[in-house]
PDB file of C-alpha atoms in Angstrom:
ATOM      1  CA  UNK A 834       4.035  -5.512  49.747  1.00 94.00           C
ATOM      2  CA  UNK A 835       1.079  -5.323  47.243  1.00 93.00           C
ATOM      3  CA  UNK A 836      -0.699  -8.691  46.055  1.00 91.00           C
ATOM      4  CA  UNK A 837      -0.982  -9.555  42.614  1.00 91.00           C
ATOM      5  CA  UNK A 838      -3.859 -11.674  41.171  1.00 83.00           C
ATOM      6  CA  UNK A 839      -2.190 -14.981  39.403  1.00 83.00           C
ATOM      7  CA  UNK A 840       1.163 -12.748  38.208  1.00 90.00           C
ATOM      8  CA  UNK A 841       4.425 -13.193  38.834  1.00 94.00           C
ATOM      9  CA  UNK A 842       7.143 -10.231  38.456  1.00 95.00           C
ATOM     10  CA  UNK A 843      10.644 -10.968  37.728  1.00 95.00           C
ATOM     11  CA  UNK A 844      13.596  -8.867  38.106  1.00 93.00           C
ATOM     12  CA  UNK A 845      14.901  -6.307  35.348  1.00 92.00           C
ATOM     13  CA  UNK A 846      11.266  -7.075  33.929  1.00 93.00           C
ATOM     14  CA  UNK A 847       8.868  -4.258  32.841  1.00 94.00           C
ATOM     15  CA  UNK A 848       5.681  -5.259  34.191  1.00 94.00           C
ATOM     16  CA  UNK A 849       2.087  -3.825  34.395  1.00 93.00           C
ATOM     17  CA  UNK A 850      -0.291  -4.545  37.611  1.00 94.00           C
ATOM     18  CA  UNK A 851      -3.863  -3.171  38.700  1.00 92.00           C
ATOM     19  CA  UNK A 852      -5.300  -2.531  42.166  1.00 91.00           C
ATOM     20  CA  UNK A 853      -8.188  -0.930  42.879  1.00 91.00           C
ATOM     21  CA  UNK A 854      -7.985   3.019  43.561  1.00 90.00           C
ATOM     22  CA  UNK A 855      -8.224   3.074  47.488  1.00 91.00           C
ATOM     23  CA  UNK A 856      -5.161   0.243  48.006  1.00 92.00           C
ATOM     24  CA  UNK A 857      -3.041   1.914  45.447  1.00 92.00           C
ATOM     25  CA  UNK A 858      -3.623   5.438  47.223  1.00 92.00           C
ATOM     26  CA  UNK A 859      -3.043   3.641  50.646  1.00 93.00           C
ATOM     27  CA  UNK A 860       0.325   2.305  49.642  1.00 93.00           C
ATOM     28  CA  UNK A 861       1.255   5.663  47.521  1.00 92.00           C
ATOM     29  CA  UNK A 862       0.743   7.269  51.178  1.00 93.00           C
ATOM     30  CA  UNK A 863       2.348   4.951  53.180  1.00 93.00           C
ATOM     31  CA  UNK A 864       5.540   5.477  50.719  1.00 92.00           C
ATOM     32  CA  UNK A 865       5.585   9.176  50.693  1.00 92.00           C
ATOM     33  CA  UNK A 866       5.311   8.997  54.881  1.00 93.00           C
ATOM     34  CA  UNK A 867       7.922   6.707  55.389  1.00 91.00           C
ATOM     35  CA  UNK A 868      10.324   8.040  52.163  1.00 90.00           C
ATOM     36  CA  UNK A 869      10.336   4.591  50.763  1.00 89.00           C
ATOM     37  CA  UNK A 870      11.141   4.246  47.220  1.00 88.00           C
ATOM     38  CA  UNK A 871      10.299   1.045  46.093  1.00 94.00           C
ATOM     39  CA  UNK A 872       7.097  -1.750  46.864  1.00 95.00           C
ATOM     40  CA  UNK A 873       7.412  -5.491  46.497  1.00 96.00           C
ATOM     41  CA  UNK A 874       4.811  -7.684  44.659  1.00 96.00           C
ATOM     42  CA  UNK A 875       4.092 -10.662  45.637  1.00 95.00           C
ATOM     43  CA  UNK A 876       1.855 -12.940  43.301  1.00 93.00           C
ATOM     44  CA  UNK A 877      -1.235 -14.617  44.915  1.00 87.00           C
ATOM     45  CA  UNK A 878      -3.311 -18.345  44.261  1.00 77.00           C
ATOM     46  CA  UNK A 879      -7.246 -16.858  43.665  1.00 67.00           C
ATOM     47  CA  UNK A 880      -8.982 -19.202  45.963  1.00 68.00           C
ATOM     48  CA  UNK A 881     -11.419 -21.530  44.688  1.00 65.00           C
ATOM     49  CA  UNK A 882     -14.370 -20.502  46.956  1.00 63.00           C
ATOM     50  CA  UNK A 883     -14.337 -16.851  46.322  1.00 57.00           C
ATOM     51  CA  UNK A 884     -11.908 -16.550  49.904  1.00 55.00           C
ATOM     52  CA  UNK A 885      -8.784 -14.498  50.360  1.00 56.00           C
ATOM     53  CA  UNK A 886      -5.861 -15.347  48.261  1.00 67.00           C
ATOM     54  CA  UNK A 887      -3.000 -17.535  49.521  1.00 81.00           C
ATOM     55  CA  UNK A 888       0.322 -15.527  48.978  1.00 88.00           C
ATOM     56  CA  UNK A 889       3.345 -17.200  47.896  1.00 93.00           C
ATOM     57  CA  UNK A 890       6.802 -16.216  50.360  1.00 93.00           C
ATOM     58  CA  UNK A 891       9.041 -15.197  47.294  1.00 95.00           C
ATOM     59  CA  UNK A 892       8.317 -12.001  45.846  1.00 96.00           C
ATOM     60  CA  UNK A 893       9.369  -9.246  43.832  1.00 96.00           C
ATOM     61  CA  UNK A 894      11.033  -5.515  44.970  1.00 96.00           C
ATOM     62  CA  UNK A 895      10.212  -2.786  42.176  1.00 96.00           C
ATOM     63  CA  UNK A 896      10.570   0.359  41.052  1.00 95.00           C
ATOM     64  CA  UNK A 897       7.091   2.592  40.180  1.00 94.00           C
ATOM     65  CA  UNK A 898       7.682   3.900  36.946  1.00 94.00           C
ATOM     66  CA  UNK A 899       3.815   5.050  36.469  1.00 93.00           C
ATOM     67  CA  UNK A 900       0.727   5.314  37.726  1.00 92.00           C
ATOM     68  CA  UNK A 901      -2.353   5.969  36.063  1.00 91.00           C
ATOM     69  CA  UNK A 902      -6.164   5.251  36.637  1.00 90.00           C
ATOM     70  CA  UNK A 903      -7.909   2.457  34.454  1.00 86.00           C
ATOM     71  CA  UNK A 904     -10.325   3.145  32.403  1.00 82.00           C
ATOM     72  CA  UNK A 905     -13.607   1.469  31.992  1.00 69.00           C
ATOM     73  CA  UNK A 906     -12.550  -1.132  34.939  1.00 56.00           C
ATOM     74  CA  UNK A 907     -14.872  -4.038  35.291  1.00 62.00           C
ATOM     75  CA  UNK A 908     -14.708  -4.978  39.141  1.00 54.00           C
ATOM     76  CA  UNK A 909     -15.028  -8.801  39.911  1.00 54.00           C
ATOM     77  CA  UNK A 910     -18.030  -9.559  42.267  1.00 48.00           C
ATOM     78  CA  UNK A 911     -16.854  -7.927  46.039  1.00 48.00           C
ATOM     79  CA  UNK A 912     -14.241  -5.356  44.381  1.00 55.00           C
ATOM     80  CA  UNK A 913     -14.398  -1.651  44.199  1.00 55.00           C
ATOM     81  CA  UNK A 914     -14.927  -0.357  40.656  1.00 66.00           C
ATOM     82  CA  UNK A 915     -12.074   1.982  40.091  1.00 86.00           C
ATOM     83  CA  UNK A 916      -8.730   0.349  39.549  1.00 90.00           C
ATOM     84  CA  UNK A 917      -5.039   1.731  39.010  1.00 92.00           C
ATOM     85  CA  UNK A 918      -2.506   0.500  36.684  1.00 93.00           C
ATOM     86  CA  UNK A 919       1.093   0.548  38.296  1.00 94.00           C
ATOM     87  CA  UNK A 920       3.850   0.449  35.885  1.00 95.00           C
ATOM     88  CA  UNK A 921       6.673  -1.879  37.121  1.00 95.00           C
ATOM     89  CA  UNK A 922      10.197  -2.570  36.784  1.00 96.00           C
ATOM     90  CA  UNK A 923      11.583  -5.512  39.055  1.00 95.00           C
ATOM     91  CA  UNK A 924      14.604  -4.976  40.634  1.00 94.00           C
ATOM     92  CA  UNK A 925      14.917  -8.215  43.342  1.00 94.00           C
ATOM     93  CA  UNK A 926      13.974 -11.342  44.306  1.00 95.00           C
ATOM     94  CA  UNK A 927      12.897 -11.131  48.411  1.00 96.00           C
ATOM     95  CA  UNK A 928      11.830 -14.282  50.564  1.00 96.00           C
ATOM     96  CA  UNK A 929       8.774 -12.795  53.088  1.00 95.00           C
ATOM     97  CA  UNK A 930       9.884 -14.016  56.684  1.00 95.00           C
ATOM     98  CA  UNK A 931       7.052 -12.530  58.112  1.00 95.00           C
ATOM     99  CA  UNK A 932       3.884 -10.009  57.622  1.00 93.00           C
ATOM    100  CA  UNK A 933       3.469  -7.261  60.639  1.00 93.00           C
ATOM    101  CA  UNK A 934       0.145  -6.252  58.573  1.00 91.00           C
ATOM    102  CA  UNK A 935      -1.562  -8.262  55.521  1.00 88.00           C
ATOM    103  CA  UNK A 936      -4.643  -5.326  54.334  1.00 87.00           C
ATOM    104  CA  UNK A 937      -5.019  -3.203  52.873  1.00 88.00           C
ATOM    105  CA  UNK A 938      -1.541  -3.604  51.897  1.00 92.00           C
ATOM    106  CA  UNK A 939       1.222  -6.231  53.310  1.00 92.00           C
ATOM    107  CA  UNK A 940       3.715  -4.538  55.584  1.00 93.00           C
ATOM    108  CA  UNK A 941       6.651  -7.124  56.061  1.00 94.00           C
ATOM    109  CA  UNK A 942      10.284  -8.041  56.771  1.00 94.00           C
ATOM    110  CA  UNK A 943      12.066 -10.132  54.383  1.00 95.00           C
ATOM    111  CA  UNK A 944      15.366 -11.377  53.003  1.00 95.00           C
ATOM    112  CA  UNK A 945      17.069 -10.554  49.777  1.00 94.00           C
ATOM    113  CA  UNK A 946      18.424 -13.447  47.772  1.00 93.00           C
ATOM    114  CA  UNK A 947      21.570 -13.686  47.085  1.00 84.00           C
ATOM    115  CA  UNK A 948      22.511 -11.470  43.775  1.00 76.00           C
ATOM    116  CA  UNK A 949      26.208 -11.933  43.942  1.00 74.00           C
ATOM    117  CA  UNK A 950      25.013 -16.312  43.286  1.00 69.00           C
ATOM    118  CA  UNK A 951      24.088 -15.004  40.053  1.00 70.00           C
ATOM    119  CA  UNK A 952      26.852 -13.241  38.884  1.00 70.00           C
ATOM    120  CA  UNK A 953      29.363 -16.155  39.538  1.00 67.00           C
ATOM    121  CA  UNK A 954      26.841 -18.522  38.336  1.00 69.00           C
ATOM    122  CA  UNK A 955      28.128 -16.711  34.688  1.00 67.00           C
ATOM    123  CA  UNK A 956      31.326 -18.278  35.349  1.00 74.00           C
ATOM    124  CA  UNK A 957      30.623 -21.933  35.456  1.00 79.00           C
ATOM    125  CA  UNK A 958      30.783 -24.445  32.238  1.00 86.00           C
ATOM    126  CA  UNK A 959      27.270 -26.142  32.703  1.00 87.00           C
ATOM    127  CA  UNK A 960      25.705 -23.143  33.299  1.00 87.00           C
ATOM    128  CA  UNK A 961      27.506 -21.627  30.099  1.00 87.00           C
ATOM    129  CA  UNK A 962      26.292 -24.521  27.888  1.00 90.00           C
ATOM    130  CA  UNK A 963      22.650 -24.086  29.633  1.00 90.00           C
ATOM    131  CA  UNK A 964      22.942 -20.505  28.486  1.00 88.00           C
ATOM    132  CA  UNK A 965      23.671 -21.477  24.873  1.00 88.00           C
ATOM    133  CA  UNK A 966      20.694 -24.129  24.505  1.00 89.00           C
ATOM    134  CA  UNK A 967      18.456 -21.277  26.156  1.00 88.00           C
ATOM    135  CA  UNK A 968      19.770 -18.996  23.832  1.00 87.00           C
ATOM    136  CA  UNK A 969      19.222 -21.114  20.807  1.00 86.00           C
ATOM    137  CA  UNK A 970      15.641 -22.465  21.868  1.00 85.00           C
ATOM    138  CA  UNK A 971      14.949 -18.746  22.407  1.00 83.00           C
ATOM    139  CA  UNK A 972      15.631 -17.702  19.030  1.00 83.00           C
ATOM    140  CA  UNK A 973      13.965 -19.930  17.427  1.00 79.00           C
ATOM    141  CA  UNK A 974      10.907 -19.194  19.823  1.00 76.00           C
ATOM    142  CA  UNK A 975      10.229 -15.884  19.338  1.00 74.00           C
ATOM    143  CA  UNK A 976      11.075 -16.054  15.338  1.00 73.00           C
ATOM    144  CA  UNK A 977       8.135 -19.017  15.258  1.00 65.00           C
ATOM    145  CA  UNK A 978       6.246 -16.501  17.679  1.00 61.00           C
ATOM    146  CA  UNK A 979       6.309 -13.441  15.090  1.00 55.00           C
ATOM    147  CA  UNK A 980       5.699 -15.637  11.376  1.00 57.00           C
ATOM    148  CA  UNK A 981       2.370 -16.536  13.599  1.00 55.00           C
ATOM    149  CA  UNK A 982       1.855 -13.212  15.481  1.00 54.00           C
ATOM    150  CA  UNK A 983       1.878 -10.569  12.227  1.00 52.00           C
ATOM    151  CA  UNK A 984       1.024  -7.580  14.701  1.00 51.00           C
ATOM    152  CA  UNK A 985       3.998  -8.149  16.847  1.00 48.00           C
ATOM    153  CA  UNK A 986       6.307 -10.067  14.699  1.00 46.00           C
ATOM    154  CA  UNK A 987       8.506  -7.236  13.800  1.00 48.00           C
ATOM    155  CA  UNK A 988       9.572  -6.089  17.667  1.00 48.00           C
ATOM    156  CA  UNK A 989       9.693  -9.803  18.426  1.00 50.00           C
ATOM    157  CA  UNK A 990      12.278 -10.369  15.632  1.00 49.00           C
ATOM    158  CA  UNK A 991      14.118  -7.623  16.508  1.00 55.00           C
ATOM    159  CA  UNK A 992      14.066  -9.213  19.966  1.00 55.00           C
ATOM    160  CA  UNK A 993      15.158 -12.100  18.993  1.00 58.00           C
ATOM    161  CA  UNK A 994      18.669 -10.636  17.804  1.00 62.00           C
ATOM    162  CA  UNK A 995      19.170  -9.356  21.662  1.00 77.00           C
ATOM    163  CA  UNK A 996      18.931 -13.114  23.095  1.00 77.00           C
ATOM    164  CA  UNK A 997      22.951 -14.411  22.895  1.00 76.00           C
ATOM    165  CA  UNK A 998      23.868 -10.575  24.890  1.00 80.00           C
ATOM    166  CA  UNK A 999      21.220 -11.748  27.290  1.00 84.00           C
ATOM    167  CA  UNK A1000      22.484 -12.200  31.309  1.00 87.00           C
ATOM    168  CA  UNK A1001      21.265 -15.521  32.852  1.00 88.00           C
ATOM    169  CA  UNK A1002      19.102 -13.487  34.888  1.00 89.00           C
ATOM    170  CA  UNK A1003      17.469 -11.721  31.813  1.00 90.00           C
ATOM    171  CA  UNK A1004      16.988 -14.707  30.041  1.00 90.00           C
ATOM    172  CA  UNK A1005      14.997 -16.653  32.991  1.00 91.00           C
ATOM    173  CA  UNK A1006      12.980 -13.562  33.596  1.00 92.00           C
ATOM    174  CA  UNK A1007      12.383 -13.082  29.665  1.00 90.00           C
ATOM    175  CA  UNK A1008      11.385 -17.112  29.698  1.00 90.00           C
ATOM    176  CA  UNK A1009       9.484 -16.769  32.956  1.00 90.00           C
ATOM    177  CA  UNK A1010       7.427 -13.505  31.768  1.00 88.00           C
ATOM    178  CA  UNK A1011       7.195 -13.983  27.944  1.00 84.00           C
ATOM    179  CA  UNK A1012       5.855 -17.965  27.165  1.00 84.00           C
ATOM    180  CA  UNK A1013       2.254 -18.105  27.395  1.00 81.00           C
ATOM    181  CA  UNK A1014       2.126 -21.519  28.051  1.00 82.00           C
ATOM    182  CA  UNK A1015       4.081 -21.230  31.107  1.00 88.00           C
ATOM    183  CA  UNK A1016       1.485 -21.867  34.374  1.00 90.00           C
ATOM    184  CA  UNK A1017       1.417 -19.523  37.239  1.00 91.00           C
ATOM    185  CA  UNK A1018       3.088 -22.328  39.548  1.00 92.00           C
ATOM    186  CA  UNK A1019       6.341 -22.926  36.781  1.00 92.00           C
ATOM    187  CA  UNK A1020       6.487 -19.350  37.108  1.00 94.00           C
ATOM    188  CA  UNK A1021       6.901 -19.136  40.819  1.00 94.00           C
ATOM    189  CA  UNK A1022       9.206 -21.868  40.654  1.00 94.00           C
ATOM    190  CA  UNK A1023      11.280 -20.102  38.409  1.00 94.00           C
ATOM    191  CA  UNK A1024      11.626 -16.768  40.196  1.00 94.00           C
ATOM    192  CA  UNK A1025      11.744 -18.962  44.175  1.00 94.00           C
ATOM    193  CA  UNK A1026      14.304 -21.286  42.815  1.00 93.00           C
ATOM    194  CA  UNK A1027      17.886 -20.172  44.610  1.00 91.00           C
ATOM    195  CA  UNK A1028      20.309 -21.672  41.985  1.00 90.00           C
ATOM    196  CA  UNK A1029      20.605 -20.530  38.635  1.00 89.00           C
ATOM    197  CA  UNK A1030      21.844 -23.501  37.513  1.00 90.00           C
ATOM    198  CA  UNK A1031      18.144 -25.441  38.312  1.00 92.00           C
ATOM    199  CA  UNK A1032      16.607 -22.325  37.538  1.00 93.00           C
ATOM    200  CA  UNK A1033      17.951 -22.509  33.695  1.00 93.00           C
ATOM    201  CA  UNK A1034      17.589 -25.940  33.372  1.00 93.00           C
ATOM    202  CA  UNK A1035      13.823 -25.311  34.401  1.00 94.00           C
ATOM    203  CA  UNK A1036      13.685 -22.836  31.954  1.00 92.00           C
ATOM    204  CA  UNK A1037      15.051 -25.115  28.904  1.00 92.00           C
ATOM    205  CA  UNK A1038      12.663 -27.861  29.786  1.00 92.00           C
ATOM    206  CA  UNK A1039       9.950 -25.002  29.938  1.00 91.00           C
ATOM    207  CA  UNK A1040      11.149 -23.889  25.981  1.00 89.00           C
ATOM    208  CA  UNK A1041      11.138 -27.741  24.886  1.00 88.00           C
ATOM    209  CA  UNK A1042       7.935 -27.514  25.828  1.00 87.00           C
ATOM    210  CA  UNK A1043       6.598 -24.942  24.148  1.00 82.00           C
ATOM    211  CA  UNK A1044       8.776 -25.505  21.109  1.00 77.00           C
ATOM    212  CA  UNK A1045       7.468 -28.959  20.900  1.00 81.00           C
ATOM    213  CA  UNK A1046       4.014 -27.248  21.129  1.00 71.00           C
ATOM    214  CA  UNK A1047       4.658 -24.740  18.608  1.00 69.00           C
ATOM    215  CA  UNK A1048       5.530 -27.955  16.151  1.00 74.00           C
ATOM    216  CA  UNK A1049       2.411 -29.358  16.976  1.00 73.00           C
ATOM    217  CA  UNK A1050       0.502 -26.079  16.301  1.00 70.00           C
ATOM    218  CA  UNK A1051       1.905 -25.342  13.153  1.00 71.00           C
ATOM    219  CA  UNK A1052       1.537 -29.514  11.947  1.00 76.00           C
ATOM    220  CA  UNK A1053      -2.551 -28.903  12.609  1.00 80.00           C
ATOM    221  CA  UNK A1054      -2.177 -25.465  10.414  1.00 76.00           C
ATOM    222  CA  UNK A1055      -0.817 -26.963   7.791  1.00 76.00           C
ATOM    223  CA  UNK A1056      -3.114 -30.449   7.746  1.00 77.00           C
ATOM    224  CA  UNK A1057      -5.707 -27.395   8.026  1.00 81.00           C
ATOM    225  CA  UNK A1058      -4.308 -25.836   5.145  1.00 79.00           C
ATOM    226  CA  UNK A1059      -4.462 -28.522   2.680  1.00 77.00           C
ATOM    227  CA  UNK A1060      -7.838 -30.109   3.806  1.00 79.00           C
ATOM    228  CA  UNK A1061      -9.766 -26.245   2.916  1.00 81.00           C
ATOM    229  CA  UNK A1062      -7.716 -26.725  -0.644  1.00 79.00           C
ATOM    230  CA  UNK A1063      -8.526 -30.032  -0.968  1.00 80.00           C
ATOM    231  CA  UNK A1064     -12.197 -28.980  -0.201  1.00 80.00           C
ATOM    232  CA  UNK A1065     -12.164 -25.967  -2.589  1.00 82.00           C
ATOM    233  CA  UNK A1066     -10.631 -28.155  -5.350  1.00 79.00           C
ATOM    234  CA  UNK A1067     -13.454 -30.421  -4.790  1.00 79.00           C
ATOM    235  CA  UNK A1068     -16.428 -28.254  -4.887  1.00 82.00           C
ATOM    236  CA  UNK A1069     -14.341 -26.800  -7.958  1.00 80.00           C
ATOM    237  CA  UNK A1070     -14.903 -30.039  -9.654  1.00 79.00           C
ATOM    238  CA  UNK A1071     -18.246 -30.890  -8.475  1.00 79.00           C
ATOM    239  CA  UNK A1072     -19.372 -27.710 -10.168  1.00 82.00           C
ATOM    240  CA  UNK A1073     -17.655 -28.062 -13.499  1.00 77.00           C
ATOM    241  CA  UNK A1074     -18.915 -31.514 -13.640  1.00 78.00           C
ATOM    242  CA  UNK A1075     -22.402 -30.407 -12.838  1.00 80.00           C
ATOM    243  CA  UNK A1076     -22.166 -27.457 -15.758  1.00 79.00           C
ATOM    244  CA  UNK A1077     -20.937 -30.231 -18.290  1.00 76.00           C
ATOM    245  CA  UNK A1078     -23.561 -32.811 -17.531  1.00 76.00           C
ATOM    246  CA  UNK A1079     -25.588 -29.836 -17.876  1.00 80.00           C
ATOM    247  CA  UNK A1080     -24.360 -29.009 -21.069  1.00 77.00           C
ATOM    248  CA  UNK A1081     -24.438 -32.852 -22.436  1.00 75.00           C
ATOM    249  CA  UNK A1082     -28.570 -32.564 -21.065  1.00 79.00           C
ATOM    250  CA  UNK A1083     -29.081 -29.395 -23.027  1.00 79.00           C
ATOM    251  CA  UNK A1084     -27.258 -31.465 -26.389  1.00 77.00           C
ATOM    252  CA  UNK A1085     -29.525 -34.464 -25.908  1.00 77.00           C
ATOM    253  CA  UNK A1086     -32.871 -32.469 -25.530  1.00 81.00           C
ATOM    254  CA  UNK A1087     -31.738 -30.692 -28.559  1.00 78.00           C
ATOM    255  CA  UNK A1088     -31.194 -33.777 -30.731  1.00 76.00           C
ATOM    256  CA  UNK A1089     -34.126 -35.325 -29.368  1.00 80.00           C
ATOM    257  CA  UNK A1090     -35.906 -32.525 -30.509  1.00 81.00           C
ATOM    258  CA  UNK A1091     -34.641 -32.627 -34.185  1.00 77.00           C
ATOM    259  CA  UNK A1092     -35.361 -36.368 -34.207  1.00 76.00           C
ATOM    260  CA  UNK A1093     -38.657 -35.786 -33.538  1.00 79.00           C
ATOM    261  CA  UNK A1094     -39.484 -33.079 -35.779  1.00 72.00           C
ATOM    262  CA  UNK A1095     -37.246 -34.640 -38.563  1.00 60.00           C
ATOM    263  CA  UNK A1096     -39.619 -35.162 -40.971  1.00 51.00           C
ATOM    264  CA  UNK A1097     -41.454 -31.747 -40.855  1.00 51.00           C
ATOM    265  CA  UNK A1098     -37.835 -30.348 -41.648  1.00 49.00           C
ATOM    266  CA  UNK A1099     -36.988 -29.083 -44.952  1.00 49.00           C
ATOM    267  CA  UNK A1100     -32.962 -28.795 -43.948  1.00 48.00           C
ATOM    268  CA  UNK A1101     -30.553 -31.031 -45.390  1.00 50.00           C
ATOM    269  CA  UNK A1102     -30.376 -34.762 -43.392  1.00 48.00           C
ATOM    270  CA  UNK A1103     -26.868 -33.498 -43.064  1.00 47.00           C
ATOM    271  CA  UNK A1104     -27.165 -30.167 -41.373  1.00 52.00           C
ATOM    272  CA  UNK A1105     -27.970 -32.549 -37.875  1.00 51.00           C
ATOM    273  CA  UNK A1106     -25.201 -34.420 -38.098  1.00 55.00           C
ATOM    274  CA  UNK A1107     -22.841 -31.337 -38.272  1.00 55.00           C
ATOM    275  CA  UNK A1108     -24.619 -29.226 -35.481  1.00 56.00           C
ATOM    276  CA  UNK A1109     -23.696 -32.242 -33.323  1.00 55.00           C
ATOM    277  CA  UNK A1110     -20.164 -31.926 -34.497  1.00 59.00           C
ATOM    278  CA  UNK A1111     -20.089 -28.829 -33.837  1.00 63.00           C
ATOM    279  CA  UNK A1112     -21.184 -28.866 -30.234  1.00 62.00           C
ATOM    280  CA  UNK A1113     -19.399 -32.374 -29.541  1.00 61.00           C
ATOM    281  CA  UNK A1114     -16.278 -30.311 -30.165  1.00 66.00           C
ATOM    282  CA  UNK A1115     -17.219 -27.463 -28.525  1.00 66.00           C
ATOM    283  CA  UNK A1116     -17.423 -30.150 -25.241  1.00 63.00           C
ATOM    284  CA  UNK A1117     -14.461 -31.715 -25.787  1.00 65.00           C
ATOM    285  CA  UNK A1118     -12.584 -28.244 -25.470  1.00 66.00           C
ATOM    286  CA  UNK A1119     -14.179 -27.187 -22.799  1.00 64.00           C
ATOM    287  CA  UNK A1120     -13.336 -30.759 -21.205  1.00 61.00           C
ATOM    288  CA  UNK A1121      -9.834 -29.904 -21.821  1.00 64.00           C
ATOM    289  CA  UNK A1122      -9.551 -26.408 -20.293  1.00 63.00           C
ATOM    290  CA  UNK A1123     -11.355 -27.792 -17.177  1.00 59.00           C
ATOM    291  CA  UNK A1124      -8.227 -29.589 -16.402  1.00 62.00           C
ATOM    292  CA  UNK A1125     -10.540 -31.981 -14.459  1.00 59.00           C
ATOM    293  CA  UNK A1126      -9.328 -34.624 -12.449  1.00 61.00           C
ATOM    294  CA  UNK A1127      -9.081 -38.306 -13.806  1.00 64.00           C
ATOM    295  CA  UNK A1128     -11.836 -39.465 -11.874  1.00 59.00           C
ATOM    296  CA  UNK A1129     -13.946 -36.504 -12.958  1.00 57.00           C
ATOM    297  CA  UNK A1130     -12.785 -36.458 -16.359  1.00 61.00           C
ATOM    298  CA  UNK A1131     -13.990 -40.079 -16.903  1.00 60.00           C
ATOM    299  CA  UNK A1132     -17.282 -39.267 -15.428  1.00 57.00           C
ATOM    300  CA  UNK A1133     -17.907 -36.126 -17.435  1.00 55.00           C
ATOM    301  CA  UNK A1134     -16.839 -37.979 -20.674  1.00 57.00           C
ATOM    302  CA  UNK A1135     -19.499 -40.531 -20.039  1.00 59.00           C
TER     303      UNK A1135
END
């Protein structure tokens, strides 16, 4: 039994752990000496203090799909510097009765639950409806999860057609391993939990939660969203405003300028008159393509 820092595997999962180099070589040992096939992960509480971990009793047996070394591992403080990443696949849910040995690796006898629970648990009506809410919250989950996750949103859309063929079993494991909202504790409740009923149940409440979340996220986007339009619209304004009272400064100076020199003039009185025209209109179309707001259109006109 190998300890896991804060994760939780679940059965017919595909999961990803690290331990350092010298434990991982330890247990590949100990399985090639006693022929055993399989390890079980159990997930662990980091203590507060910097002590050992506490281990949780309900665990995880697995299949070793891969091993490989990590690169560029960055120990925590106490922790040997070259890790191992084992690729998982959970296979069943075990209850620890007892440890014989806890380091470097946890030898231990244990009980396996009770798979054949599971399978009948298909069977019943309330679990059936459960299965259809799951399925439905689920769907609309993971299509929320990929219009806000552009990288991933294709496989998770793809995904998300695979949810109504989905076993109970899969579909607590994919809820269990797949929310990010979901804390470490809700996630050992969902794999220690021996009836699938409460399990899916759990599971629902765990969706409404997120879904209600998502809602929430996507309310604050959009409020986000029109304040920076709002904003740009107003600093829009602000500068066509300033330009035109701009403008209007550079037609006063200019009259100003023919008032005073008037009389040194040998144009036509009239000419003055019609250059003012003339740029008056100019204004007023360049008023009108500004398309300014009321407010701002009153203050520009001024």
């Amino acid at each position: 039994v190998v300890l896991t820092r804060s994760q939780v595997v679940f059965p017919v999962m595909r999961e990803t752990i690290e331990l350092p180099a010298k434990v991982a070589g330890e247990v590949r040992a100990y399985m090639e000496r006693t022929s055993a096939r399989m390890v079980g992960v159990v997930a662990g509480v980091p203590s507060k203090r910097g002590g050992p971990s506490e281990r949780f009793r309900v665990g995880t047996l697995c299949h070793v799909l891969e091993e490989a070394p990590v690169p560029d591992a960055r120990p925590a403080a106490g922790e040997p510097g070259e890790k191992v990443r084992l690729t998982l696949r959970g296979a069943a849910r075990f209850h620890v009765l007892r440890y014989s040995q806890e380091k470097p690796f946890g030898i231990a006898e244990v009980e396996y639950f009770d798979e054949q629970e599971e399978r009948g648990a298909g069977q019943d009506v309330e679990v059936r409806a459960l299965m259809v809410s799951i399925q439905q919250k689920l769907m609309s989950y993971m299509q929320g999860a990929s219009s806000q996750d552009k990288g991933r949103g294709g496989a998770r859309a793809r995904a998300s057609g695979r949810v109504l063929q989905l076993t109970p079993r899969e579909v607590i494991a994919l809820v269990g391993s797949q929310v990010p909202q979901v804390t470490l504790e809700e996630r050992q409740r969902l794999l220690e939990e021996p009836s699938t009923k409460v399990r899916l149940e759990l599971a629902l409440e765990l969706l409404q939660r997120e879904a209600e979340a998502q809602r929430m996220l996507s309310m604050i986007n959009s409020e986000m969203q029109k304040s920076r339009e709002s904003d740009m619209r107003r600093l829009l304004t602000q500068r066509q405003i300033q330009e035109i009272q701009q403008e209007l400064a550079r037609l006063r100076r200019a009259r100003a300028a023919r008032e005073a020199g008037g009389e040194d003039k040998e144009e036509s009185p009239m000419d003055a008159p019609e250059e003012d025209e003339d740029e008056v209109a100019r204004l007023s179309e360049s008023l009108a393509k500004a398309r300014l707001p009321e407010d701002a259109s009153k203050i520009a006109k001024r």
